[in-house]
Structures are given as structure tokens and as C-alpha cells.
Tab-separated table of C-alpha atoms and ligand atoms in Angstrom:
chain	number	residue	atom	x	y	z
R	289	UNK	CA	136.435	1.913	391.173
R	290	UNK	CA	135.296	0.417	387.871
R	291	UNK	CA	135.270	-3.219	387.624
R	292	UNK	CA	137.475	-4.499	385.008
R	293	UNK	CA	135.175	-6.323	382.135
R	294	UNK	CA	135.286	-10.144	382.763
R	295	UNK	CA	136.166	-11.227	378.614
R	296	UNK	CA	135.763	-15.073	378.587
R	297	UNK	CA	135.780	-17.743	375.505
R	298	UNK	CA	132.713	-19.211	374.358
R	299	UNK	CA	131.297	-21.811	376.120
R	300	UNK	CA	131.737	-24.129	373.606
R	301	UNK	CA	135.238	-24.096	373.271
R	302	UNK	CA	135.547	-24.573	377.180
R	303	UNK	CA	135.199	-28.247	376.056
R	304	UNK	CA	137.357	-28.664	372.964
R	305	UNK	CA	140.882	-30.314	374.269
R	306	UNK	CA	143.893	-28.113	373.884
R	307	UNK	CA	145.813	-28.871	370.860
R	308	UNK	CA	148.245	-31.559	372.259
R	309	UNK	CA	150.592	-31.145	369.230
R	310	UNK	CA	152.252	-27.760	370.438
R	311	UNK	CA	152.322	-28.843	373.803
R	312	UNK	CA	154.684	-31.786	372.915
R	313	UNK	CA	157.025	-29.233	370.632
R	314	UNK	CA	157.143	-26.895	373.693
R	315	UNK	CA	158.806	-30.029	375.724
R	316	UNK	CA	161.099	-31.076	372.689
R	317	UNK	CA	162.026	-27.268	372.517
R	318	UNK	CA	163.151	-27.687	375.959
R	319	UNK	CA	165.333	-31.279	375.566
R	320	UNK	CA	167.353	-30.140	372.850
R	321	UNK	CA	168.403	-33.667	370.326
R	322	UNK	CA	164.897	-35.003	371.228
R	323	UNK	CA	164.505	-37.465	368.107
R	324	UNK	CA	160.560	-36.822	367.016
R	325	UNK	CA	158.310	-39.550	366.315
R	326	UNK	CA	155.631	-37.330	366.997
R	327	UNK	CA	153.852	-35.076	364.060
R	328	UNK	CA	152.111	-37.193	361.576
R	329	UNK	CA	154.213	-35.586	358.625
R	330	UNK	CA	156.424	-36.644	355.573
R	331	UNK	CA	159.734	-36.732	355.040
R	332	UNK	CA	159.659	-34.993	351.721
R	333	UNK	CA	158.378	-31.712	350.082
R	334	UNK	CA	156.203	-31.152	346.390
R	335	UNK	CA	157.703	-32.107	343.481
R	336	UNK	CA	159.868	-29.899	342.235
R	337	UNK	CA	158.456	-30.036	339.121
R	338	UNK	CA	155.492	-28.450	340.253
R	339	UNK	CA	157.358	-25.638	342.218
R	340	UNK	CA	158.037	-24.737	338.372
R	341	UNK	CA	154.249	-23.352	338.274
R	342	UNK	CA	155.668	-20.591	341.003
R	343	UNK	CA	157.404	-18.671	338.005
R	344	UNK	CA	154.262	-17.898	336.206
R	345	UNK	CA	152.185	-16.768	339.320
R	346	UNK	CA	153.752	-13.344	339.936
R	347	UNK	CA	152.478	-12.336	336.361
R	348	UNK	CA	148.757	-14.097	336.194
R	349	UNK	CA	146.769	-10.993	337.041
R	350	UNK	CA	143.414	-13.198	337.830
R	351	UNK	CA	145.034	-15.072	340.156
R	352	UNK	CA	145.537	-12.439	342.542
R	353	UNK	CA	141.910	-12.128	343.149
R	354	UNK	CA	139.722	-14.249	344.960
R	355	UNK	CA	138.788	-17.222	342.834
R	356	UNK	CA	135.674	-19.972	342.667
R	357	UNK	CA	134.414	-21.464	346.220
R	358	UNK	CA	134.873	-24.999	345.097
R	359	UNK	CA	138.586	-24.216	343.462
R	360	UNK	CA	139.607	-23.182	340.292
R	361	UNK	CA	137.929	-25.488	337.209
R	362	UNK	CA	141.460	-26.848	336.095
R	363	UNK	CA	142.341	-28.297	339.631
R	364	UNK	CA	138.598	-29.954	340.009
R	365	UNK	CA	138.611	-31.428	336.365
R	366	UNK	CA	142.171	-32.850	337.769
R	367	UNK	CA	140.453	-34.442	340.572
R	368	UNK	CA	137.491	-35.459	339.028
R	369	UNK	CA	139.935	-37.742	336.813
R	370	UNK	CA	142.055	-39.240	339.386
R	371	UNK	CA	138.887	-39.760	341.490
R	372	UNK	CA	137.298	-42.101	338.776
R	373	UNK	CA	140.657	-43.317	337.907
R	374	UNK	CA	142.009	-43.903	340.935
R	375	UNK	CA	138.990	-44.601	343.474
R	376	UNK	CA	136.196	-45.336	341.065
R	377	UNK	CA	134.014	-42.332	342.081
R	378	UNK	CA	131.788	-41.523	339.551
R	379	UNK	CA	131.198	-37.807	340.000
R	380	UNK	CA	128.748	-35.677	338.789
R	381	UNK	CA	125.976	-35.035	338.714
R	382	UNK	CA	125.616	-37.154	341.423
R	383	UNK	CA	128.727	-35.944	343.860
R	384	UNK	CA	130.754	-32.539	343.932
R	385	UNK	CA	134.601	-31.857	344.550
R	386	UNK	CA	135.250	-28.789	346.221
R	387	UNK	CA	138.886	-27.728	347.148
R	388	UNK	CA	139.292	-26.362	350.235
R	389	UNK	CA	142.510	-25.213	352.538
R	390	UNK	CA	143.691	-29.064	353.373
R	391	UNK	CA	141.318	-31.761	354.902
R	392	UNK	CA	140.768	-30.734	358.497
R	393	UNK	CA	139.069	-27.489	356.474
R	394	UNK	CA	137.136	-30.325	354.565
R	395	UNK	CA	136.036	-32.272	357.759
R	396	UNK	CA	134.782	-29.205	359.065
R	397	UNK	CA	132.783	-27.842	356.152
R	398	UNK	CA	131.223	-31.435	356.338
R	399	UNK	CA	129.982	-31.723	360.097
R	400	UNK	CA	128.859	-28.226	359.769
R	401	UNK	CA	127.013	-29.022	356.634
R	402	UNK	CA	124.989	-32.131	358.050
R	403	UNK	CA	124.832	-31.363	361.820
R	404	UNK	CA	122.860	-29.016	364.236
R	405	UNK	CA	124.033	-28.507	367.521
R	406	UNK	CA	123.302	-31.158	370.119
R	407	UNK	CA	123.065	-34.111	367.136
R	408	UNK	CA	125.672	-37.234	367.592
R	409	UNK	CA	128.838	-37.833	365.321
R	410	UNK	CA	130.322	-41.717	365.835
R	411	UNK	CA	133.280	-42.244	365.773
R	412	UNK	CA	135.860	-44.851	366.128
R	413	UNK	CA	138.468	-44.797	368.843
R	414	UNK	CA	141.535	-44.107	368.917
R	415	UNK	CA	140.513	-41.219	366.519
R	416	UNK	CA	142.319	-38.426	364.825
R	417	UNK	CA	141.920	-35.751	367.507
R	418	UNK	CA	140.747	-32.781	364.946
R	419	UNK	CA	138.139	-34.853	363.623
R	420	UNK	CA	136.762	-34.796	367.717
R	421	UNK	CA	137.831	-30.809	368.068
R	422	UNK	CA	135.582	-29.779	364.925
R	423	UNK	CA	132.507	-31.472	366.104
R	424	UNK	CA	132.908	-30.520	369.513
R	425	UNK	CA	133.507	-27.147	368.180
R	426	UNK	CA	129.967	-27.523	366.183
R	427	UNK	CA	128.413	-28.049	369.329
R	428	UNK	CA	127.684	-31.674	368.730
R	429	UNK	CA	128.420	-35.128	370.632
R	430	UNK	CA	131.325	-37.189	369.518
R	431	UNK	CA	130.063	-40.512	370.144
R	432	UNK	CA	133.043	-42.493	370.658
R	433	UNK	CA	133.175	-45.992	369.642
R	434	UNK	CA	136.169	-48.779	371.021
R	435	UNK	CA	137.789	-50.420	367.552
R	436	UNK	CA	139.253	-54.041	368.002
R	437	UNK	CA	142.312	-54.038	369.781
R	438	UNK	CA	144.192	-54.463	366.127
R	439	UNK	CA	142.339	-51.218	365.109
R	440	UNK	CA	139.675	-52.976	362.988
R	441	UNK	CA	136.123	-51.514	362.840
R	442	UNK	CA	133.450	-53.224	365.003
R	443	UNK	CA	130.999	-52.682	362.938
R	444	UNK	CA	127.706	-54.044	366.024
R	445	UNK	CA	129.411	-51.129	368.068
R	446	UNK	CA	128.958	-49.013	365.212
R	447	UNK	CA	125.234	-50.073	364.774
R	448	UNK	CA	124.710	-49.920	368.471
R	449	UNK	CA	125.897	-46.245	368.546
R	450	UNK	CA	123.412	-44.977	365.975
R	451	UNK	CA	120.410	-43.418	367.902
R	452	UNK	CA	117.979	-40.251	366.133
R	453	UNK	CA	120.558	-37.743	366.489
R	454	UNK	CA	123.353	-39.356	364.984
R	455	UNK	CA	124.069	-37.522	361.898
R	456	UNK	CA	127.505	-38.693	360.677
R	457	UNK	CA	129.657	-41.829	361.264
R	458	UNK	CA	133.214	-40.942	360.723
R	459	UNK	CA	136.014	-43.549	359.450
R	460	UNK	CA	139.797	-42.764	358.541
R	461	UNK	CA	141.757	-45.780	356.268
R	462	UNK	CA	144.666	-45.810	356.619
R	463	UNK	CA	144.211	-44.771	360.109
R	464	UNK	CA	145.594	-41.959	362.326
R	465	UNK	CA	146.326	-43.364	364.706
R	466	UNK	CA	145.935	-47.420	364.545
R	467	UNK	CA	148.060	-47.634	361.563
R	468	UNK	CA	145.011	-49.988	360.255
R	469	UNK	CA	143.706	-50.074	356.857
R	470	UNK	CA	139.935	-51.187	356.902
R	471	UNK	CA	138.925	-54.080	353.971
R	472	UNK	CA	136.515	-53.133	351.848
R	473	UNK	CA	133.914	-55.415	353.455
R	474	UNK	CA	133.741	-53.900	356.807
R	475	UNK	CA	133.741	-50.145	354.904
R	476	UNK	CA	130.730	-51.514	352.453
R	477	UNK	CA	129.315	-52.845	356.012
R	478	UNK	CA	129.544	-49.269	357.605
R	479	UNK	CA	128.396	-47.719	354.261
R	480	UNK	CA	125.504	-49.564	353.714
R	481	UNK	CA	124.721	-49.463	357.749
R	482	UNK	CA	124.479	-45.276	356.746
R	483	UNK	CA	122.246	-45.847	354.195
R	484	UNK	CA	120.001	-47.941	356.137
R	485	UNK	CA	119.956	-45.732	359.218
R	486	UNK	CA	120.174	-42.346	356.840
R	487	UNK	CA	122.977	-40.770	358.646
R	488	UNK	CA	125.963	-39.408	356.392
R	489	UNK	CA	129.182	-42.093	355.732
R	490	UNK	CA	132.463	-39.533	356.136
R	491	UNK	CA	135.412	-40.986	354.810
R	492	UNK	CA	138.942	-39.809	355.238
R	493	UNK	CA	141.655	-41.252	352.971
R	494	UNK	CA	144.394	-38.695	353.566
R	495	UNK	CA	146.932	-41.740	353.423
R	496	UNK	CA	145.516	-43.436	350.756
R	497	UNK	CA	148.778	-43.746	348.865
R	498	UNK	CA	150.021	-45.539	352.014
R	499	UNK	CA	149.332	-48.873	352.461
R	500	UNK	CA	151.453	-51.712	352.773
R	501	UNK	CA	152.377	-55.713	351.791
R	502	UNK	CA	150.313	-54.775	348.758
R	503	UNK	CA	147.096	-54.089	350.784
R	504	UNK	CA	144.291	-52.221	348.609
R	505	UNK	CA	143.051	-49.517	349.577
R	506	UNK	CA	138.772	-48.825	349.284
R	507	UNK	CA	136.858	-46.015	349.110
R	508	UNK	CA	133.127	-46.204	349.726
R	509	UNK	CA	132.184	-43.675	347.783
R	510	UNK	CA	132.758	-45.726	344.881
R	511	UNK	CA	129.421	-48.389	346.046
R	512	UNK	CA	126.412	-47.893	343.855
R	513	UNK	CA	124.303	-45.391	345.537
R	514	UNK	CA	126.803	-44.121	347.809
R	515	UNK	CA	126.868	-40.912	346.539
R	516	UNK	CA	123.392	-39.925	348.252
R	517	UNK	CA	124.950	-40.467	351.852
R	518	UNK	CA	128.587	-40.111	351.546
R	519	UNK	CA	131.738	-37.488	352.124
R	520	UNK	CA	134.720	-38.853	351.079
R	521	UNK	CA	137.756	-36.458	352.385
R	522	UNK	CA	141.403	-36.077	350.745
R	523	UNK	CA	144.578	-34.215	351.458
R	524	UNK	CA	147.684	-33.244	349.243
R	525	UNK	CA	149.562	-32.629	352.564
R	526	UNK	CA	151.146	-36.203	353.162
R	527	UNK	CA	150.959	-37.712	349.483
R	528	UNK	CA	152.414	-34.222	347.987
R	529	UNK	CA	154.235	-32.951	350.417
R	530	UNK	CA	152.153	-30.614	350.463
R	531	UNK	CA	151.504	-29.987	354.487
R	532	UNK	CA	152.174	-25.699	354.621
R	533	UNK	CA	150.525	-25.525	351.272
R	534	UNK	CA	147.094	-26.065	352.594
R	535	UNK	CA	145.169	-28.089	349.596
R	536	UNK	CA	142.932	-30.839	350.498
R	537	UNK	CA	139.535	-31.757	348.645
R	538	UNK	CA	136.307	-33.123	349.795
R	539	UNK	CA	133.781	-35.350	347.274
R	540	UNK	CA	129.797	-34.116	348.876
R	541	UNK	CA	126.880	-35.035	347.375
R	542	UNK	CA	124.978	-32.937	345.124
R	543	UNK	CA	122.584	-32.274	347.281
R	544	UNK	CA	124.618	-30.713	349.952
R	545	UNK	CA	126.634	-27.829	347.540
R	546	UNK	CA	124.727	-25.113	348.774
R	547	UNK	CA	125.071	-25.789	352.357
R	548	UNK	CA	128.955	-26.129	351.688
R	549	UNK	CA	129.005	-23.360	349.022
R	550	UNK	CA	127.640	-21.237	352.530
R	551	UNK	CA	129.685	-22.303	354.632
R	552	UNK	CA	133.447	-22.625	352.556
R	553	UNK	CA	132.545	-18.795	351.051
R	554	UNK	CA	132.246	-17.447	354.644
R	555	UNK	CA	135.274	-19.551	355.943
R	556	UNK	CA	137.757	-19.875	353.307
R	557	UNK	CA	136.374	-18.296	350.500
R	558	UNK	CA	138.651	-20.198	348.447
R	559	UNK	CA	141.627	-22.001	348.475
R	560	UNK	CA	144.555	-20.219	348.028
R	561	UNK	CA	145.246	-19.989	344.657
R	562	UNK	CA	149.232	-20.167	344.348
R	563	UNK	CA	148.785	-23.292	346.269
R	564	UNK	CA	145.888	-24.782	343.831
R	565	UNK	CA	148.342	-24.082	340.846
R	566	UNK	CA	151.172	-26.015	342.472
R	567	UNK	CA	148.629	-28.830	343.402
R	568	UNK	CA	147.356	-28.687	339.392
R	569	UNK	CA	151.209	-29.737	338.457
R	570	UNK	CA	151.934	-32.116	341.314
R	571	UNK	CA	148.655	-34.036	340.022
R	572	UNK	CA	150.332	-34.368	336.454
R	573	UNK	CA	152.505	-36.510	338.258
R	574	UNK	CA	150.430	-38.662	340.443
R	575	UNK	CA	150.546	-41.335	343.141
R	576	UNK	CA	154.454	-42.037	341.524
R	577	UNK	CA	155.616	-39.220	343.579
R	578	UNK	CA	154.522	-40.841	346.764
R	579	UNK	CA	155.548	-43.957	345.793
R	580	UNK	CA	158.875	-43.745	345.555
R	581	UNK	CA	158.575	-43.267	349.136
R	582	UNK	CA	157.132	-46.170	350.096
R	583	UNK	CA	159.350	-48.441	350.117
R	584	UNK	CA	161.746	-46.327	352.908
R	585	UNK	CA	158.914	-46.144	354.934
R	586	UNK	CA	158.212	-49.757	355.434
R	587	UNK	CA	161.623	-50.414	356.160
R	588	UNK	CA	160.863	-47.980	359.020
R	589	UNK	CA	157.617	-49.934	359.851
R	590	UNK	CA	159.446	-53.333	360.487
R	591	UNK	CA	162.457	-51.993	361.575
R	592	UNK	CA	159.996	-50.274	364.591
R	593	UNK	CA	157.957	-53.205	364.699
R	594	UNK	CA	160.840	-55.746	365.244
R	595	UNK	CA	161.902	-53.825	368.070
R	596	UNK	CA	158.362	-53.086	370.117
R	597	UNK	CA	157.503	-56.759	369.452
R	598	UNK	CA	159.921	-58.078	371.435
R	599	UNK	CA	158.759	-59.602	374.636
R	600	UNK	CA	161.435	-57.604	376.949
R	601	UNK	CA	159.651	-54.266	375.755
R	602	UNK	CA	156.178	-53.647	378.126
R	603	UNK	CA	153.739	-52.586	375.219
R	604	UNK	CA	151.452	-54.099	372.886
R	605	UNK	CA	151.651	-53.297	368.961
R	606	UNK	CA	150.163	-54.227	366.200
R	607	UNK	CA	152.151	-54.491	362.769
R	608	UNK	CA	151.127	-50.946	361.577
R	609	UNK	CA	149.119	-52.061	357.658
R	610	UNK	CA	149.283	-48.442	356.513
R	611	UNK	CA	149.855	-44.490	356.913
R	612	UNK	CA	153.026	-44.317	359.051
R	613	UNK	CA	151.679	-44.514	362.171
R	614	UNK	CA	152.238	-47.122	365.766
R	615	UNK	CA	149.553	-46.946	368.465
R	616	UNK	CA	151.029	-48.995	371.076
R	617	UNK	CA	149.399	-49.862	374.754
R	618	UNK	CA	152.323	-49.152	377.279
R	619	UNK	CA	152.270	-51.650	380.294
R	620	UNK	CA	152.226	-48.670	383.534
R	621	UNK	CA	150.552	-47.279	385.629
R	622	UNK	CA	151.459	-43.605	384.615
R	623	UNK	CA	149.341	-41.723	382.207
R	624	UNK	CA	149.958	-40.936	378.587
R	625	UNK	CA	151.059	-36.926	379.236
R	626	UNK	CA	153.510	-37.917	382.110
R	627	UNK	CA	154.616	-40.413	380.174
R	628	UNK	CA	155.156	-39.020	377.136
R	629	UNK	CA	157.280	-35.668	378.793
R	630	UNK	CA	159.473	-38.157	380.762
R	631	UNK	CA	160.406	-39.910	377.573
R	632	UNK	CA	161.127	-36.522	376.206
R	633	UNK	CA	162.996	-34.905	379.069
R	634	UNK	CA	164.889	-38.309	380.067
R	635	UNK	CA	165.277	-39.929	377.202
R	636	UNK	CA	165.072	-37.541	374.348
R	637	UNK	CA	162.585	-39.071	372.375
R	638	UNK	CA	158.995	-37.644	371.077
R	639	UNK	CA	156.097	-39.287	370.764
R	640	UNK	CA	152.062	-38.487	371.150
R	641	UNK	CA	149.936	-39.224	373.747
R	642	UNK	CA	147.150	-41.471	373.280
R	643	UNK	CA	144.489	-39.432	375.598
R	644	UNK	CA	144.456	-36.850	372.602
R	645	UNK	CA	142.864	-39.570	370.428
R	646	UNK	CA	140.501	-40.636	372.976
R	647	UNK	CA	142.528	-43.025	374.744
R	648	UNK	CA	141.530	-42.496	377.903
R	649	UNK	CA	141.655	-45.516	379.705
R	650	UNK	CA	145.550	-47.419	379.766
R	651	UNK	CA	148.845	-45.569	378.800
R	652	UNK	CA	148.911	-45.480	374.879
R	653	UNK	CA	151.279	-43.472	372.584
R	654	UNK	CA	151.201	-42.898	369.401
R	655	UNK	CA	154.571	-43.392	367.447
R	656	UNK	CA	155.093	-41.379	363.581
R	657	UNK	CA	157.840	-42.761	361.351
R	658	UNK	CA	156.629	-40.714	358.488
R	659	UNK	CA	159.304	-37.572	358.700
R	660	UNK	CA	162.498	-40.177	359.360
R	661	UNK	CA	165.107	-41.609	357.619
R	662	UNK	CA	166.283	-45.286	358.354
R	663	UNK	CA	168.761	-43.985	360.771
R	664	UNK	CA	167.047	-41.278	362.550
R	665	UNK	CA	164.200	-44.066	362.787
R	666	UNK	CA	166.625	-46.725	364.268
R	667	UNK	CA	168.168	-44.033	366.720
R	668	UNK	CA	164.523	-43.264	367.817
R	669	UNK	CA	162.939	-46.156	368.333
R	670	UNK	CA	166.208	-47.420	370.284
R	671	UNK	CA	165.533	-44.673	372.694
R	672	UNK	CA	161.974	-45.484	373.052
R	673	UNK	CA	162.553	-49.410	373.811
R	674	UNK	CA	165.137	-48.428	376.419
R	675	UNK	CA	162.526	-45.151	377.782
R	676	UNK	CA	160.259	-47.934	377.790
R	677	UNK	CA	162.173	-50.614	379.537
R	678	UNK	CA	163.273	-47.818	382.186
R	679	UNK	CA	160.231	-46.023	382.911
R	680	UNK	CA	157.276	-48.446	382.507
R	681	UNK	CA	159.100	-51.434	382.928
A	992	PLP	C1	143.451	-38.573	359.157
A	992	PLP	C2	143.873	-37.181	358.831
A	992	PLP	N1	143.042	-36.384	358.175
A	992	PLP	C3	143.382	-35.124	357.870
A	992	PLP	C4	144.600	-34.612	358.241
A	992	PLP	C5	144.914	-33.183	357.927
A	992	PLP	O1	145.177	-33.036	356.591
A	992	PLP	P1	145.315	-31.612	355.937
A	992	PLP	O2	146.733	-31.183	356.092
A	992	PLP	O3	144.935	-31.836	354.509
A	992	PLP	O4	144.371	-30.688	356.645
A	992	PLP	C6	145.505	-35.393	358.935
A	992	PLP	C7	146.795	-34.852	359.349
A	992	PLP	O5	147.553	-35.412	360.090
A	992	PLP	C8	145.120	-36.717	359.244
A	992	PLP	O6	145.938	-37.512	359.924
């Protein structure tokens, strides 16, 4: 009898955790009028003035063939703009913007552009779990490193992390999942701790639009002589709308376009370009768009905040600063997953578990009020307290 062939996956997926987003949609599937505060999304879709660019497509020849790696030149002269208007990055010739199919694409043209396998990437935990799956997936280390317990950067951690194979140290403001929004102290602190230690600064600012209490939002790569040792990553998916439409755009320095130009033409080869042409229009109207949101969601953010604060509930939170994002330490015993499929299943209400962002030690969830209204987001987090108070309490 032949032997049937033993097919395996690589090894180095073996240690890459299993997306925990479609595990927690498989349990809401099953509790039917589960309330999510799980998926880190918006509310809201592009603007609809941009959809107008759909009517052209169908006829623009060109753009059914595959366009430039770094995204078509009307789209990066966009960015380029907004970048030095918005974030005071300079651009050329001392950076590049190349587009690429949202940010997680961007993150992962970026570790595979400054890391060989077996080198150390730091970053800060709780961290976004995709940032941990692509360098684990590059065969690296993710070096995690404990933030304060208010989500802030600890920035002697940070320095007492960095050994000769770190390569990158990773920051997200506003975080996913803290809800934090670094100052620009502790970011010029990390920044210039790169330069010193010549390991690569990579900055994700997919909520930059999001901050709140008129908090400003930094980006490092605007320091003088930043660009030499810094990534700065951005995403039309939460500021747009723009999730399914897969546009995100990374700022690399000059130095580093033909490792990227390698590695986005083999996996990407460029954005799609019905999506780019959208993202060209929504740009004309800027950072309005998203604001006009704003002010919903941080009625959401107290309203969820007044009622975790309360002593009666068993968690710690922190008032979330920006994103739309609560990261909250549950008093119990249980772990995260249990925890998080009882809420579902007994109290029909979604939330993530904090072992996906490196949470490993203590029961911590991760609450979204990004995709809610007022009322969906005072029927949720009413089920939580009292999940909470009957579960863990
Ligand atoms: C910090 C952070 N970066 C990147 C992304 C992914 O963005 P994109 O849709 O542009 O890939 C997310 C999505 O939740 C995120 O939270």
C-alpha cells in the first residue's frame, strides 16, 4: 500500500497565532443579536463624492493594466501634499511614498525590507496583533516590550530591549489597542533612541485623524534627520472609510526604494487601481470627512468610560485619548478566550481578547466603539458591565 504524502505548512507559520478576528465572528455567528464591540472598524463608508470617480473607470483603457509599483503619480503627488501639510514630512529626495494594498501590506513590505531572519523587532505591548504575525511570518523575534499601565511608552524598556539584532522598533499613535496617543516627546525620545542605536523607527498613524480633548497628534518623521531611519505607515481604511478598498501608504527612506520596489512588485505589484482613483477624490476632501465623525465617537468614549469606571464594575480602564479603542484589565481568574465566548454566548456582547495583542498575563479585552452609534454603543456596553459584574465579578 502506498503511503499517503504527509503535506504540512511551513515551519514558520507553525508559530504565527491564528487570526483571532474570525474566530470571534464564528461565536457571534452562533449568538445571533450579539452587539459587536469587536473589529476595529468605522461606522461610515468613502465619500460619496469620490464614489463619483467609479463612472469614469469602466472607460479609462490604461487603467485596466497593471500600473506603477509605488501607485499611480496623481495619488503620490496627493500624498506628498497632505504629508507636508498635514504631518510636516518633507519628502523627497530624502523619503519615498509608495501606495500599497492598505497598511498591514505597508508594515510588511517594511520588516521585510530591513530584517533578515532571526534579527529582533521591539515592540510595545499590548500591540496590534498583525504587526506581531508579519514579523513572525519574516522569521524574526518580536521582542515584546510592557507599556505603562495607561499605555504610555517606557521609553528605558525600549532602550533596554535594543541588542545587535534589533532591526526595527515599532510604535502605533493612536494606539490599537491602548487607546493612547503618545506626546511628541516620548516619540522624539524613541526616534532619536533609533538613530543612536541605528535600528529603523516604524511608525503607524492609521488613526491619526482620531484623537481627542484636542490632543495633537506627532509624527516623527517630521524631526530633522529622521528621514535616514524612519517608516512612517498610513491607512485610508478608518479615516476614509475605506477598509474593503485596500489603500494604505507607507513614507521609506530613499535609500530603501529598491528593496521595497522588490518586494511590493512581487507581492502586490500595485495597488489596485479603481481603488487608488477613489482614494485620489476622497483626498480632495481631506481630514473634514473624518471629522465630522468625531464628535459621535467621543460621545461613545465617555459614555463607555463612565460606565467601566465605576467602582461596582471589576476592570481597570483608562480614559481611551484616541482611535476608538478600550483595553481594559478584567478582575478573574478566567482567561481572555473563555472570557470573551462567555460574554458572547451569555450575554450577547463581542469584544477581543487581549492574549491576541500579547496580553498574556491577566484577563484583558479589548473594547471597539468605532462601528456604533450612540445607542447601539449604550446597549453594548450595558451588556458588558452586567457580563462583567456576572461572570468576573
Ligand atoms: C494600527 C493599525 N494599523 C494598520 C491597520 C490596518 O490598516 P489597513 O486596512 O490599511 O491595512 C489597522 C487595522 O485595524 C490598525 O489598527
Amino acid at each position: 500500500m502506498i503511503e499517503p504524502l504527509a503535506f504540512r505548512e511551513s515551519r514558520r507559520l507553525a508559530s504565527v497565532q491564528t487570526p483571532v478576528i474570525p474566530i470571534v465572528s464564528r461565536w457571534i455567528g452562533e449568538s445571533p443579536g450579539t452587539v459587536s464591540l469587536g473589529q476595529g472598524i468605522v461606522s461610515y463608508g468613502p465619500p460619496p463624492q469620490a464614489l463619483e470617480a467609479l463612472k469614469q473607470f469602466p472607460a479609462a483603457a490604461d487603467d485596466h493594466r497593471y500600473g506603477p509599483v509605488e501607485g499611480l503619480p496623481e495619488l503620490i503627488a496627493a500624498l506628498e501634499e497632505k504629508l507636508r501639510r498635514e504631518n510636516g514630512i518633507a519628502g523627497a529626495p530624502d523619503s519615498r511614498v509608495v501606495v500599497t494594498a492598505g497598511s498591514n501590506l505597508a508594515f510588511l513590505n517594511a520588516i521585510l525590507a530591513v530584517t533578515d531572519p532571526g534579527d529582533e523587532v521591539i515592540f510595545q505591548a499590548p500591540y496590534y496583533f498583525n504587526h506581531e504575525m508579519a514579523v513572525v511570518i519574516a522569521g524574526c523575534r518580536a521582542v515584546a516590550v510592557a507599556t505603562q499601565p495607561d499605555g504610555q511608552l517606557d521609553i528605558d524598556a525600549i532602550k533596554d530591549a535594543i541588542t545587535p539584532r534589533t532591526r526595527a522598533v515599532i510604535t502605533v499613535s493612536p494606539n490599537n489597542p491602548s487607546g493612547a496617543v503618545y506626546p511628541e516627546a516620548a516619540l522624539r525620545a524613541v526616534n532619536a533612541l533609533c538613530a543612536a542605536r541605528g535600528v529603523f523607527h516604524i511608525h503607524d498613524e492609521a488613526y491619526e485623524y482620531f484623537t481627542y480633548d484636542g490632543l495633537p497628534h506627532f509624527s516623527p518623521g517630521s524631526i530633522a534627520g529622521a528621514s535616514s531611519h524612519t517608516i512612517s505607515l498610513y491607512s485610508l481604511s478608518k479615516a476614509y472609510g475605506f477598509a474593503s478598498w485596500r489603500i494604505g501608504y507607507m513614507v521609506i527612506p530613499a535609500g530603501l526604494w529598491s528593496a521595497v520596489n522588490k518586494i511590493q512588485d512581487t507581492d502586490l505589484i500595485c495597488a489596485p487601481t479603481i481603488s487608488q482613483r477613489v482614494a485620489i477624490e476622497a483626498l480632495k476632501m481631506g481630514r473634514s470627512y473624518c471629522a465630522q465623525y468625531v464628535p459621535e465617537l467621543d460621545h461613545m468614549r465617555r459614555l463607555m468610560f463612565d460606565a467601566l469606571h465605576d467602582p461596582s464594575v471589576p476592570c481597570d480602564v483608562s480614559l481611551c485619548q484616541g482611535a476608538f479603542f478600550y483595553f481594559i484589565r478584567v478582575h478573574t481568574a478566567l482567561d481572555a478566550m473563555t472570557l470573551t465566548e462567555r460574554l458572547i454566548r451569555e450575554h450577547k456582547v463581542a469584544v477581543i481578547p487581549g492574549s491576541a495583542f500579547g496580553k498574556t498575563t491577566g484577563c484583558y479585552v479589548r473594547i471597539s466603539f468605532g462601528a456604533l452609534d450612540r445607542g447601539r454603543a449604550a446597549d453594548g456596553i450595558g451588556r458588558l458591565v452586567n457580563g462583567l459584574k456576572a461572570i468576573a465579578g
